mmCIF file of C-alpha atoms and ligand atoms in Angstrom:
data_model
loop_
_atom_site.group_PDB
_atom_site.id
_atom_site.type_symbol
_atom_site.label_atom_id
_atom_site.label_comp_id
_atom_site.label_asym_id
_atom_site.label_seq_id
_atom_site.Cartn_x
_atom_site.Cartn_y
_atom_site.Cartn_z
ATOM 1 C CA UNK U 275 -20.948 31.110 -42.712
ATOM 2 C CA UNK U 276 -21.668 27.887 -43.649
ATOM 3 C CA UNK U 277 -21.887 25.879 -46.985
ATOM 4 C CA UNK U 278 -22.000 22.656 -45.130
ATOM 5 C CA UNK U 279 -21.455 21.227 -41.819
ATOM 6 C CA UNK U 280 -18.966 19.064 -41.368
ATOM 7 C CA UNK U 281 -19.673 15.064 -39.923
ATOM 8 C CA UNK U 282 -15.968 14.372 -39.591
ATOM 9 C CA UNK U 283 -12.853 13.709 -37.247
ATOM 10 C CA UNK U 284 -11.891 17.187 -37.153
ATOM 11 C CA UNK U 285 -11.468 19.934 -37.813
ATOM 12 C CA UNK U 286 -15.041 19.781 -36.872
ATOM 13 C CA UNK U 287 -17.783 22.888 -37.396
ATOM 14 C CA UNK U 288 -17.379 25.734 -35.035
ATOM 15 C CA UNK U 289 -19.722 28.103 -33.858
ATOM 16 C CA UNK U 290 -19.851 31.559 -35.397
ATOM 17 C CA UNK U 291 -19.101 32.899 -32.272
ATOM 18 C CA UNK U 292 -15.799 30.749 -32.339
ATOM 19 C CA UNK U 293 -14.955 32.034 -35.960
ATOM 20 C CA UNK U 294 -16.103 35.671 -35.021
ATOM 21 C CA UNK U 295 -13.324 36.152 -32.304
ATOM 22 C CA UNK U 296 -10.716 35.232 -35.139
ATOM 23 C CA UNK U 297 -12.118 39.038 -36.799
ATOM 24 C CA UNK U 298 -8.897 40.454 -34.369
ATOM 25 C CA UNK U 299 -5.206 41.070 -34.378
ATOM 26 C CA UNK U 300 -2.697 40.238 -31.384
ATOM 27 C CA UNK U 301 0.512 40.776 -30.529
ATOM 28 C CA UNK U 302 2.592 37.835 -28.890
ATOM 29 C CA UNK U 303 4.761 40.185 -26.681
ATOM 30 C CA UNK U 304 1.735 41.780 -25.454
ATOM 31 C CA UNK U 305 0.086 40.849 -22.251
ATOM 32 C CA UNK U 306 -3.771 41.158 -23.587
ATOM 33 C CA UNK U 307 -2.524 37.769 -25.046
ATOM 34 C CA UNK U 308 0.079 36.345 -23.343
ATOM 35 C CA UNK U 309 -1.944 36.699 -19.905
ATOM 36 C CA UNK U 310 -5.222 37.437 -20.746
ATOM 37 C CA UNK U 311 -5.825 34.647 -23.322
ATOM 38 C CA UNK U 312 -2.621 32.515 -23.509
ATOM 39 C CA UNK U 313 -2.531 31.359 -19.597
ATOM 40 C CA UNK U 314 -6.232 31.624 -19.052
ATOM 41 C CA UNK U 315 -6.305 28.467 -21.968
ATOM 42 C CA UNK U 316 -3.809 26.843 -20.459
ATOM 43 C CA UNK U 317 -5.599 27.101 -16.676
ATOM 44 C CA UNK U 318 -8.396 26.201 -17.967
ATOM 45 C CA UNK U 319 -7.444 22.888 -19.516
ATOM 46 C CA UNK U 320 -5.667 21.447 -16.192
ATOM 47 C CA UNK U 321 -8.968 22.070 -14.860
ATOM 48 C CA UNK U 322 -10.800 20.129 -17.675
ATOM 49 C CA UNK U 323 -8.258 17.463 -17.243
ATOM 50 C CA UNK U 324 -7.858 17.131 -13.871
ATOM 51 C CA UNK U 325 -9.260 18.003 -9.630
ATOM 52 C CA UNK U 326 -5.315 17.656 -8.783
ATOM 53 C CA UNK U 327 -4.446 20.752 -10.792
ATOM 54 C CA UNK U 328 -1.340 21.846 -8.989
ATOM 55 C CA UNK U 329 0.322 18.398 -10.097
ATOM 56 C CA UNK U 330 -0.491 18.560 -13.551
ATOM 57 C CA UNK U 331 0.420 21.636 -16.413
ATOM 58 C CA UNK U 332 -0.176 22.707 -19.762
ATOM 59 C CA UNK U 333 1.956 23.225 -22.570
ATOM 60 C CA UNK U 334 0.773 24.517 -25.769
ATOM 61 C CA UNK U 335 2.496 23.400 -29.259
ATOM 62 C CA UNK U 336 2.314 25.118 -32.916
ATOM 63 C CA UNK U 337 0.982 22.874 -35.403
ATOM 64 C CA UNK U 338 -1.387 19.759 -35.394
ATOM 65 C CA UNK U 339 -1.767 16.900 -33.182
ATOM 66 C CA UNK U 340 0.639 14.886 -34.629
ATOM 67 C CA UNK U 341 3.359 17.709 -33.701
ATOM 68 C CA UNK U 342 2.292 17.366 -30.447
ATOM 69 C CA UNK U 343 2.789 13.328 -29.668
ATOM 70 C CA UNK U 344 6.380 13.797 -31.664
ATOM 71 C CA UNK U 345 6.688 16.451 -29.067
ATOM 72 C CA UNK U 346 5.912 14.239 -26.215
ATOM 73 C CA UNK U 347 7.667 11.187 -27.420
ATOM 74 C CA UNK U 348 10.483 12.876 -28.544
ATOM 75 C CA UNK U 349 10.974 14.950 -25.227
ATOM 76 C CA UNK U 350 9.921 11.790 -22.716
ATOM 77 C CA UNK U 351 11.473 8.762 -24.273
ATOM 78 C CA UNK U 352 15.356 9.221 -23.809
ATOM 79 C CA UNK U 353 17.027 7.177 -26.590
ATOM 80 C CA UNK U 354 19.431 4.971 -24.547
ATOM 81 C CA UNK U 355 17.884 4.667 -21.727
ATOM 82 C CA UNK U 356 14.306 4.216 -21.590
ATOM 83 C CA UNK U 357 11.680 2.308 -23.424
ATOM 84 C CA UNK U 358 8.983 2.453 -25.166
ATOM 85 C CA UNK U 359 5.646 0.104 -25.318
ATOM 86 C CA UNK U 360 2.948 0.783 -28.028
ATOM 87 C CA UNK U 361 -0.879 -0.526 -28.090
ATOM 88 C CA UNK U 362 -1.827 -0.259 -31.450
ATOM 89 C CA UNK U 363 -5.209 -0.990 -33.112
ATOM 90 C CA UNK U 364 -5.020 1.366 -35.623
ATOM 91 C CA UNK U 365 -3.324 4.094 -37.770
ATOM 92 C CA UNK U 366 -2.771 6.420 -35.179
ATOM 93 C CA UNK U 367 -1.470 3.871 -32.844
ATOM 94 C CA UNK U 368 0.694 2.795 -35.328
ATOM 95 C CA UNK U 369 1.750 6.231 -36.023
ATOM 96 C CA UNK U 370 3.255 6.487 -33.022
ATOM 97 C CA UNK U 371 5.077 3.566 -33.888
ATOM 98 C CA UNK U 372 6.724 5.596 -37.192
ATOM 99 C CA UNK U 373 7.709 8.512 -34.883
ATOM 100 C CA UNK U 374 9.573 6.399 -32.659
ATOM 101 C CA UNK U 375 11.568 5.064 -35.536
ATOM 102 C CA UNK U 376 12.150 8.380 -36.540
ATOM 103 C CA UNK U 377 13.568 8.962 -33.329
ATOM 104 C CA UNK U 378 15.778 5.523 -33.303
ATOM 105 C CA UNK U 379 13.941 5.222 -29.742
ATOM 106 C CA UNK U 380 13.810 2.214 -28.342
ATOM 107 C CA UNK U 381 10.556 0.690 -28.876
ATOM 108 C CA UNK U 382 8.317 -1.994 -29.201
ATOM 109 C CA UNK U 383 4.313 -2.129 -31.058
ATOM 110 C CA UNK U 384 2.034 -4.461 -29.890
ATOM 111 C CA UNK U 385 -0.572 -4.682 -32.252
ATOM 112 C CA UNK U 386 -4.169 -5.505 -31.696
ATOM 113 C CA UNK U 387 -7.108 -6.076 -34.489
ATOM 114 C CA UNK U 388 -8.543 -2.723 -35.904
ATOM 115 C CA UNK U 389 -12.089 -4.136 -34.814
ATOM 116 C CA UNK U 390 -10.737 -5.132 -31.326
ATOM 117 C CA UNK U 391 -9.942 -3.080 -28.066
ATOM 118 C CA UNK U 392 -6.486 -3.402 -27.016
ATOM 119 C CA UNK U 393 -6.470 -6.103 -24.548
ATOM 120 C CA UNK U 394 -5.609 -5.394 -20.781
ATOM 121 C CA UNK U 395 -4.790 -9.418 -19.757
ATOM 122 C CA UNK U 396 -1.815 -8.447 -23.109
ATOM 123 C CA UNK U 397 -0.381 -5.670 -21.794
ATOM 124 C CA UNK U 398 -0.363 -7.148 -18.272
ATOM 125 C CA UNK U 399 1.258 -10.229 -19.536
ATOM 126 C CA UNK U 400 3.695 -7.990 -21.709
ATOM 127 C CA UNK U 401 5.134 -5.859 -18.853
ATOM 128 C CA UNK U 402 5.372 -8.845 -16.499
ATOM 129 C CA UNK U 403 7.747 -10.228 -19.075
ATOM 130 C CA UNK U 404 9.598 -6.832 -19.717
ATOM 131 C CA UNK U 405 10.954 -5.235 -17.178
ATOM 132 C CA UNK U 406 13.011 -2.947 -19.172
ATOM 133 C CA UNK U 407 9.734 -0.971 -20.746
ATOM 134 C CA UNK U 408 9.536 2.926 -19.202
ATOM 135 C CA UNK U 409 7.017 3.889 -20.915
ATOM 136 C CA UNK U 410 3.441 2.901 -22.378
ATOM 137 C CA UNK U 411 1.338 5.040 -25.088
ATOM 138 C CA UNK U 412 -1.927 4.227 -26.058
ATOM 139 C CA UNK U 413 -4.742 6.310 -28.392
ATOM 140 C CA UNK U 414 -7.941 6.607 -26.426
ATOM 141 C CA UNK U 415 -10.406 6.609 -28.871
ATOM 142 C CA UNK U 416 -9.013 5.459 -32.483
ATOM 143 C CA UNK U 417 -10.728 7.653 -34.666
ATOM 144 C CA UNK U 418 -9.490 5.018 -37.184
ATOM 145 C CA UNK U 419 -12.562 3.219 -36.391
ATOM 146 C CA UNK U 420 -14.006 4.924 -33.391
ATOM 147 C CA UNK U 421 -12.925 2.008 -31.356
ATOM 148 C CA UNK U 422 -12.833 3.155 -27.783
ATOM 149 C CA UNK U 423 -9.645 1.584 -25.946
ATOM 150 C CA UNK U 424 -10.558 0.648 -22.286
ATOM 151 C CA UNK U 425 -8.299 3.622 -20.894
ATOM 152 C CA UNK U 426 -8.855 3.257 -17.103
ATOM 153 C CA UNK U 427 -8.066 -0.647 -16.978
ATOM 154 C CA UNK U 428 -4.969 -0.297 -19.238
ATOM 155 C CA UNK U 429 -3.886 2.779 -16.770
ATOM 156 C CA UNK U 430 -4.534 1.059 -13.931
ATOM 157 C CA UNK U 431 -2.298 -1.908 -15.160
ATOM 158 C CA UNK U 432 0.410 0.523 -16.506
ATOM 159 C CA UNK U 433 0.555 2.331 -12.905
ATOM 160 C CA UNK U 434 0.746 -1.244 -11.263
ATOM 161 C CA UNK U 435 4.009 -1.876 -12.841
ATOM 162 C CA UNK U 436 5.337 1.883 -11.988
ATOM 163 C CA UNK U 437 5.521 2.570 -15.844
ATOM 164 C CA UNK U 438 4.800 5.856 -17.512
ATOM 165 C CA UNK U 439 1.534 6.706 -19.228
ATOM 166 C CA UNK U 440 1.271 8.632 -22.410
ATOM 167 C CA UNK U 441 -2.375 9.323 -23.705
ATOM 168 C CA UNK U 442 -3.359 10.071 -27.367
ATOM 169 C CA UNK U 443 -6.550 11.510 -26.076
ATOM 170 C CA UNK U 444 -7.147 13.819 -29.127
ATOM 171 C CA UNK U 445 -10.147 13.076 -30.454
ATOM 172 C CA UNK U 446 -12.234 12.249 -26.956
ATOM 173 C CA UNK U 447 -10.847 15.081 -24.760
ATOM 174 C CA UNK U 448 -12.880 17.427 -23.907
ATOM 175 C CA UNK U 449 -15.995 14.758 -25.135
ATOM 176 C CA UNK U 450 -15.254 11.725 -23.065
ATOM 177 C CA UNK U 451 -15.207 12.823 -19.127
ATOM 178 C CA UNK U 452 -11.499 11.970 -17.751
ATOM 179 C CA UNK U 453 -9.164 12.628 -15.242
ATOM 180 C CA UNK U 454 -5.644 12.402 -15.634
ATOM 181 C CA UNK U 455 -4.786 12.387 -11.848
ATOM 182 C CA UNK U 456 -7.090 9.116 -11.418
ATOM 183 C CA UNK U 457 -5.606 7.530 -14.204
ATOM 184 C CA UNK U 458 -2.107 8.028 -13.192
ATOM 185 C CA UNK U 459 -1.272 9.755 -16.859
ATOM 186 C CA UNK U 460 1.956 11.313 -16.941
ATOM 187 C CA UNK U 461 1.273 13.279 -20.606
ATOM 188 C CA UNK U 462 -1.742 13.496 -22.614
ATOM 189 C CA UNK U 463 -2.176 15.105 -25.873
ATOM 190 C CA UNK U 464 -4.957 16.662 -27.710
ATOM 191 C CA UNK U 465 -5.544 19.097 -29.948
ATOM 192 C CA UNK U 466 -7.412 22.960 -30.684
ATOM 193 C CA UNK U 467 -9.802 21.172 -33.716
ATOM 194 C CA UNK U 468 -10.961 17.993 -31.959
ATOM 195 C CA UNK U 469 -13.777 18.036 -28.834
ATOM 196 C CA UNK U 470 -13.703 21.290 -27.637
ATOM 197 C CA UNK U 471 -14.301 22.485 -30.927
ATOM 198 C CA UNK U 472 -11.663 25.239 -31.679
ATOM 199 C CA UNK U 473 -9.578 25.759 -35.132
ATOM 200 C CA UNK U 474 -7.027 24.148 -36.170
ATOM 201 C CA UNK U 475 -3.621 25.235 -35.636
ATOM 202 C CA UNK U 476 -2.021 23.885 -32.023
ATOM 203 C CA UNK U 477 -2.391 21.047 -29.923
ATOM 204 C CA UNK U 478 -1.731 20.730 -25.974
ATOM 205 C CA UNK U 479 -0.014 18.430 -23.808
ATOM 206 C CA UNK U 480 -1.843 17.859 -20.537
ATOM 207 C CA UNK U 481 1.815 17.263 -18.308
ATOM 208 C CA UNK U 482 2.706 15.657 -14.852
ATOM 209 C CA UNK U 483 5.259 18.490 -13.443
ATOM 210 C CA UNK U 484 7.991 16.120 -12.118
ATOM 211 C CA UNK U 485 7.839 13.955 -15.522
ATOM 212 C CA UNK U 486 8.489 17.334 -17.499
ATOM 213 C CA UNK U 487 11.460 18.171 -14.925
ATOM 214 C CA UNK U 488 12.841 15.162 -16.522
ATOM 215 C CA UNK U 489 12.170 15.856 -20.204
ATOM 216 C CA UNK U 490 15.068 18.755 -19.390
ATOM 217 C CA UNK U 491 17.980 17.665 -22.370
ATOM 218 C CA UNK U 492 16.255 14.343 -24.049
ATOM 219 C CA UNK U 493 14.394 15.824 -27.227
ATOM 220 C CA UNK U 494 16.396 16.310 -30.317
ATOM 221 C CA UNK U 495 14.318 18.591 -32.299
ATOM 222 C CA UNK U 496 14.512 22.645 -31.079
ATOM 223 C CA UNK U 497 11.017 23.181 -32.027
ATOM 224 C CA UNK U 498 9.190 20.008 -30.770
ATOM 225 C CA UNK U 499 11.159 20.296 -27.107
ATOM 226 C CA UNK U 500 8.097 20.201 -24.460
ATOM 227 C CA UNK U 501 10.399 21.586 -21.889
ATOM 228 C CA UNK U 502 11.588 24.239 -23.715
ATOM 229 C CA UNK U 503 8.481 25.412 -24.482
ATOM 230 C CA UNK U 504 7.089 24.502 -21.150
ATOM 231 C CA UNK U 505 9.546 26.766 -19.724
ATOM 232 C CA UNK U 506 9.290 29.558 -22.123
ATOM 233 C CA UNK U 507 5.257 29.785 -21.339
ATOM 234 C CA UNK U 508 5.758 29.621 -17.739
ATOM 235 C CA UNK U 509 8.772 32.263 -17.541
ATOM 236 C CA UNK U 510 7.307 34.948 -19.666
ATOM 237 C CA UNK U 511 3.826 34.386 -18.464
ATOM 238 C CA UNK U 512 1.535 32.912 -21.746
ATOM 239 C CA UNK U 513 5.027 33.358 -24.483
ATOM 240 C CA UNK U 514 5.381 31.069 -27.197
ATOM 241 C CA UNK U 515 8.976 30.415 -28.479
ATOM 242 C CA UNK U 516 8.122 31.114 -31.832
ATOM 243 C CA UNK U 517 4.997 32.647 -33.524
ATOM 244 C CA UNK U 518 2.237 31.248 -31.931
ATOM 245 C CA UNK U 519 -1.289 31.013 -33.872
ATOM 246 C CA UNK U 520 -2.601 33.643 -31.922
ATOM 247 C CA UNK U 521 -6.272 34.149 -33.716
ATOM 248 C CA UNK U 522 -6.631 30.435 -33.224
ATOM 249 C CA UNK U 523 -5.738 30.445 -29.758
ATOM 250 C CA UNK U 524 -8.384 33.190 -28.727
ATOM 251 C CA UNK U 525 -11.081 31.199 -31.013
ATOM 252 C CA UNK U 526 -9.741 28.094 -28.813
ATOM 253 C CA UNK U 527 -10.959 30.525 -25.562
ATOM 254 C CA UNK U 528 -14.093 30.871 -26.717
ATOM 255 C CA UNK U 529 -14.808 27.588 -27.495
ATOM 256 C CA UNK U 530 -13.618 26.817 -23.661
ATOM 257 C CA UNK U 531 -16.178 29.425 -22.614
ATOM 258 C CA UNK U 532 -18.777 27.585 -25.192
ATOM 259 C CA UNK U 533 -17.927 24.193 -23.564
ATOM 260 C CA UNK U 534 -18.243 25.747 -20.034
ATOM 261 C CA UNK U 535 -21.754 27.394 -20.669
ATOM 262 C CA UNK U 536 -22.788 24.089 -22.165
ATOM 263 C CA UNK U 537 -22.241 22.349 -19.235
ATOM 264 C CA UNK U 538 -18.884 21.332 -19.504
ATOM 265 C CA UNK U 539 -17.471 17.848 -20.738
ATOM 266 C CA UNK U 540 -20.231 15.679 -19.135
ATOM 267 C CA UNK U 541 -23.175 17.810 -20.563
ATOM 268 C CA UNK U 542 -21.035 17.809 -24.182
ATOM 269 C CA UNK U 543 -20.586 13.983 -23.596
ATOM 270 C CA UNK U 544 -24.240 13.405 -23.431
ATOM 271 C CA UNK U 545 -24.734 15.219 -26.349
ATOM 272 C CA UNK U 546 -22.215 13.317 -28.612
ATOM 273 C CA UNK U 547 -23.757 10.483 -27.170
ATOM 274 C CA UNK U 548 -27.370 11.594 -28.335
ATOM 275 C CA UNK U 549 -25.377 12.387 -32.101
ATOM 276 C CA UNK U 550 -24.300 9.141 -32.288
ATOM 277 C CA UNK U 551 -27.497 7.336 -30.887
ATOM 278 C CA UNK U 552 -29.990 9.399 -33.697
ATOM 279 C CA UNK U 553 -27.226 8.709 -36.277
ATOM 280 C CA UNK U 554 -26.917 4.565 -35.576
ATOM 281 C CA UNK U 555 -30.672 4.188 -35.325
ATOM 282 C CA UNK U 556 -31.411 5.845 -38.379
ATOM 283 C CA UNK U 557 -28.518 4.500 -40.432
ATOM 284 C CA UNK U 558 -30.027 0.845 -39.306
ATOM 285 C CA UNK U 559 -33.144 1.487 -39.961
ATOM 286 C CA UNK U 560 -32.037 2.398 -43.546
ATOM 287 C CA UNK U 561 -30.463 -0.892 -43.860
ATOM 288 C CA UNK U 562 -26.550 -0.169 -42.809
ATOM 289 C CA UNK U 563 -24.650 -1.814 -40.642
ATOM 290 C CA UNK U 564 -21.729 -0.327 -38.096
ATOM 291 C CA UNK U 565 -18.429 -1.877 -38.282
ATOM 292 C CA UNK U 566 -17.976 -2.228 -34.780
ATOM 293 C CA UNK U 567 -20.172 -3.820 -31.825
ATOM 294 C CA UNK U 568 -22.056 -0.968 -29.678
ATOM 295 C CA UNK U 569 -20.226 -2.057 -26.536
ATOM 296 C CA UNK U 570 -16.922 -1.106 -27.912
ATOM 297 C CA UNK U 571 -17.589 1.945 -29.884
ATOM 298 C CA UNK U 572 -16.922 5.723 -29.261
ATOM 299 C CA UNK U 573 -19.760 8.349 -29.246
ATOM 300 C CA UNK U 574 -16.811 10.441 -31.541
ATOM 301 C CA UNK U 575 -17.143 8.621 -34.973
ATOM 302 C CA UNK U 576 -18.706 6.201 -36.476
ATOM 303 C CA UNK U 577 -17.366 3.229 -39.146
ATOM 304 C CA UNK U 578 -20.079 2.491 -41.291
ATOM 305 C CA UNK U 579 -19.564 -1.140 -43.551
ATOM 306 C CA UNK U 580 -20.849 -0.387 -47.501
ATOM 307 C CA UNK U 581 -23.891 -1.253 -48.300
ATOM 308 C CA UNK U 582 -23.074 -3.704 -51.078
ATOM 309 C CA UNK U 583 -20.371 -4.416 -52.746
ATOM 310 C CA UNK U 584 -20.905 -1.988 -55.896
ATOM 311 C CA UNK U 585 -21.203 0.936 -53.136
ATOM 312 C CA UNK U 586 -19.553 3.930 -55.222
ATOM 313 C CA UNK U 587 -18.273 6.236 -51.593
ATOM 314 C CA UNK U 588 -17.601 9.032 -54.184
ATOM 315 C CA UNK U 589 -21.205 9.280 -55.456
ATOM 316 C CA UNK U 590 -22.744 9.146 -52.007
ATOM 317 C CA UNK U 591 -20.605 11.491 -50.803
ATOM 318 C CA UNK U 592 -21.271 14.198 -53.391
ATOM 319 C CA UNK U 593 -25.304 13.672 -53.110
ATOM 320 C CA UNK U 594 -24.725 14.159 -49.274
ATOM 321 C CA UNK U 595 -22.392 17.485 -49.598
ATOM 322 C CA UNK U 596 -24.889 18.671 -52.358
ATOM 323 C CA UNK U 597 -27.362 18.562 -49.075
ATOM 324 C CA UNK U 598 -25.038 20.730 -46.250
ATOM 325 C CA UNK U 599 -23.417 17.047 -44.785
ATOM 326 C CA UNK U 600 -19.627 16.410 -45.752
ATOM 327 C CA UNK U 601 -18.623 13.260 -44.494
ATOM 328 C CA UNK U 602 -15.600 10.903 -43.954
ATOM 329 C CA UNK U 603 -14.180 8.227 -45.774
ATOM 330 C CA UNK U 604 -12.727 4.706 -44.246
ATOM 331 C CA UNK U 605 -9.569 3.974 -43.272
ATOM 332 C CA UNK U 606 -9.180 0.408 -42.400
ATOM 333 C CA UNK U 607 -8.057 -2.179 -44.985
ATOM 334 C CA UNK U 608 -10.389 -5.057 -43.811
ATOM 335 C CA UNK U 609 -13.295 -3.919 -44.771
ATOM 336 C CA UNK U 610 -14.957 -1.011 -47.065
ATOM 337 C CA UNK U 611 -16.168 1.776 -44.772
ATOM 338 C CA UNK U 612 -17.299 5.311 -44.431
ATOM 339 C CA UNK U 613 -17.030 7.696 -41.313
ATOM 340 C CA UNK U 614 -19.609 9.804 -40.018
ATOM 341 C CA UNK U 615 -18.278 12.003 -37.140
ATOM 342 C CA UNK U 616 -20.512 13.207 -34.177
ATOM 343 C CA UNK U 617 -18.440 15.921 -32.775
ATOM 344 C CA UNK U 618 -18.493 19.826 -33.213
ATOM 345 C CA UNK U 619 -21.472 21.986 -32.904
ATOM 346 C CA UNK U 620 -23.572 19.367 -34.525
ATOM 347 C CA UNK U 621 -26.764 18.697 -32.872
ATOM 348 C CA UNK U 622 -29.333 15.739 -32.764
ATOM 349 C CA UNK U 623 -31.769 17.599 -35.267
ATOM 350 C CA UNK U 624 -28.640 18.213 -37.911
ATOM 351 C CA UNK U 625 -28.198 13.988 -37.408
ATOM 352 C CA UNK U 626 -32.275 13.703 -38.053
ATOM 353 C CA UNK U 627 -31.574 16.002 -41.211
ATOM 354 C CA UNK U 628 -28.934 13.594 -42.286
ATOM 355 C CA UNK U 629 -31.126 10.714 -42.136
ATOM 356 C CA UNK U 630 -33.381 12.167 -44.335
ATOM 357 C CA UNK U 631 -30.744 12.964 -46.889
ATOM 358 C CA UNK U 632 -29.219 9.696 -47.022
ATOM 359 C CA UNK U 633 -33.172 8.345 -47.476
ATOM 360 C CA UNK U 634 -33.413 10.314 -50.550
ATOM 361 C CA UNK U 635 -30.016 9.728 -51.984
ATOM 362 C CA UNK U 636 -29.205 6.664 -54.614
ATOM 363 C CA UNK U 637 -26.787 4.627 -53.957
HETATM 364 C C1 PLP P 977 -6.835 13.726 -35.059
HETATM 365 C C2 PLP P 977 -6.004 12.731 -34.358
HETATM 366 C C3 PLP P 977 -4.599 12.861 -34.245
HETATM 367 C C4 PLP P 977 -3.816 14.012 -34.813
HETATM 368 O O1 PLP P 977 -3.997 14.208 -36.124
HETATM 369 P P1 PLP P 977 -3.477 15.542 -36.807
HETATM 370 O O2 PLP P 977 -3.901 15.325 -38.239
HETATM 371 O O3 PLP P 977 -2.027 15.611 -36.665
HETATM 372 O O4 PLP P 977 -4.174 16.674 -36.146
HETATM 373 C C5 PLP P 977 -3.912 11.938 -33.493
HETATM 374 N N1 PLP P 977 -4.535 10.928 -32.876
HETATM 375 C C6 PLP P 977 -5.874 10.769 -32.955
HETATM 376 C C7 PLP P 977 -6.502 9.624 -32.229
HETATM 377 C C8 PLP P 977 -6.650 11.661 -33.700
HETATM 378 O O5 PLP P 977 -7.981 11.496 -33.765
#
């Protein structure tokens, strides 16, 4: 079942067992779904996200992770009357940025370098000067990069001012331990593809219950309205609004149950961390360099600088697919990179592999 694996932000390679449960048809009125799959998932990620579960709720959302921070911005943020603060160092910060503008939100981006974390002495010196911010977003891990942001000082500075936290946590949940309670997060997004190694097809919005109760009336698009769908799933018990994805969902189940028997997001952290560790040594040792300092980098992905300057990406890449490894190209302007992703059921050995096949490739 598989030509290649893939080394890249997602979606990521599953597990045949994940792509086996998709061999099955479900019907969304039905309660084999609705209860038996549907609010099982949704359980089961408070519990990954959080020891305060009764606080916190999940809310599941057609379509890809994107869908789901328009969902969250454009349900939380009310137009007139709140505000809107944006740590960017990279595209999907500054996505979130292009949303809001969509939205004629109120908002302003503070942008940091691609190559930098976003600074906590900044945003504490921001919100002291403006008092009239509601709201601060911020991507955990930019998988621009694979910058990690420093979450839990930028949460802690957030809560100090009594402002609202929304986390872009989509590529690092599920791979970075968390909890949402400790950090004070009021909404934090991820998606089916990304860490816990489902399908693509839905992403999920980890939500405080009394910031939700306020999202009643604010969003102005039918089908990315959190509440209404919040409410919709909790009335009927697991039901979508509208079609729901429903063989990606029960693949999404398994791959819970995968992550559980693993050892759950600690055991699946260590062994991202192992990825990444067996993919920078051997990548040095071969002469390349990472874009980004080890303190400051993500066990998720990897920026890797070009070689030299008459690096052709294109031919590298097809030697390495031509061997079972697709990876990712760069997405910074500063500097010419590649990507080399660590998550999915990828495993030390498939990283040793790799090594070997860049060794033998010309380039
Ligand atoms: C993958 C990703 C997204 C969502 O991307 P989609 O293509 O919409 O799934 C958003 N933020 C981050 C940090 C991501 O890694």
């Amino acid at each position: 079942m598989r030509p290649y694996i893939l080394l890249t932000p997602g979606p990521l390679t599953t597990t045949d067992s994940v792509k086996q449960t998709m061999m099955a048809d479900w019907c969304t009125w039905d309660e084999d779904y609705n209860l038996g799959i549907v609010e099982e998932v949704r359980h089961g990620l408070v519990e990954l996200a959080t020891s305060h579960t009764d606080e916190y709720t999940a809310i599941l959302m057609q379509g890809s992770g994107t869908y789901c921070v328009e969902a969250v911005i454009g349900s939380a943020v009310k137009p007139d009357a709140d505000k809107l603060l944006i740590l960017s160092n990279g595209a999907y910060g500054d996505r979130m940025g292009h949303i809001a503008e969509y939205h004629g939100l109120r908002y302003d981006l503070m942008a940091f370098d691609e190559t930098e974390q976003v600074s906590v002495e900044d945003v504490d010196d921001y919100l002291a000067h403006n008092p009239e911010i509601t709201h601060v977003a911020i991507v955990h891990c930019e998988t621009t990069t694979g910058i990690l942001n420093p979450l839990k000082d930028v949460a802690h500075v957030v809560k100090m001012y009594g402002k609202r936290l929304i986390v872009d946590a989509m590529s690092s949940f599920g791979g970075v331990p968390l909890d949402v309670w400790d950090l004070g997060a009021d909404f934090l997004i991820s998606s089916a593809n990304k860490c816990i190694q489902g399908v693509p097809g839905f992403g999920f919005i980890i939500a405080r219950r009394s910031e939700l109760e306020r999202c009643q009336g604010v969003s102005r698009s039918l089908s990315l309205d959190i509440y209404d769908q919040w409410k919709t799933m909790e009335q009927g018990h697991g039901k979508w609004r509208f079609t729901s994805p429903t063989h990606v969902v029960r693949a999404f189940k398994q791959a819970m149950e995968e992550l559980k028997e693993e050892g759950g997001v600690e055991a699946r952290h260590q062994r991202y961390c192992e990825n990444h560790r067996v993919l920078v040594e051997g990548m040095r040792s071969l002469g390349f360099e990472t874009l980004l300092p080890d303190a400051i980098q993500s066990p998720i992905i990897t920026s890797f600088l070009y070689p030299h300057a008459g690096f052709d990406f294109k031919d590298f890449y097809a030697q390495l697919k031509a061997q079972g490894f697709v990876i990712y190209p760069g997405k910074i302007s500063q500097a010419d990179t590649f990507r080399i992703g660590n998550i999915g059921d990828v495993h030390p050995d498939d990283f040793r592999r790799l090594i070997e096949a860049v060794r033998g490739c010309r380039y």
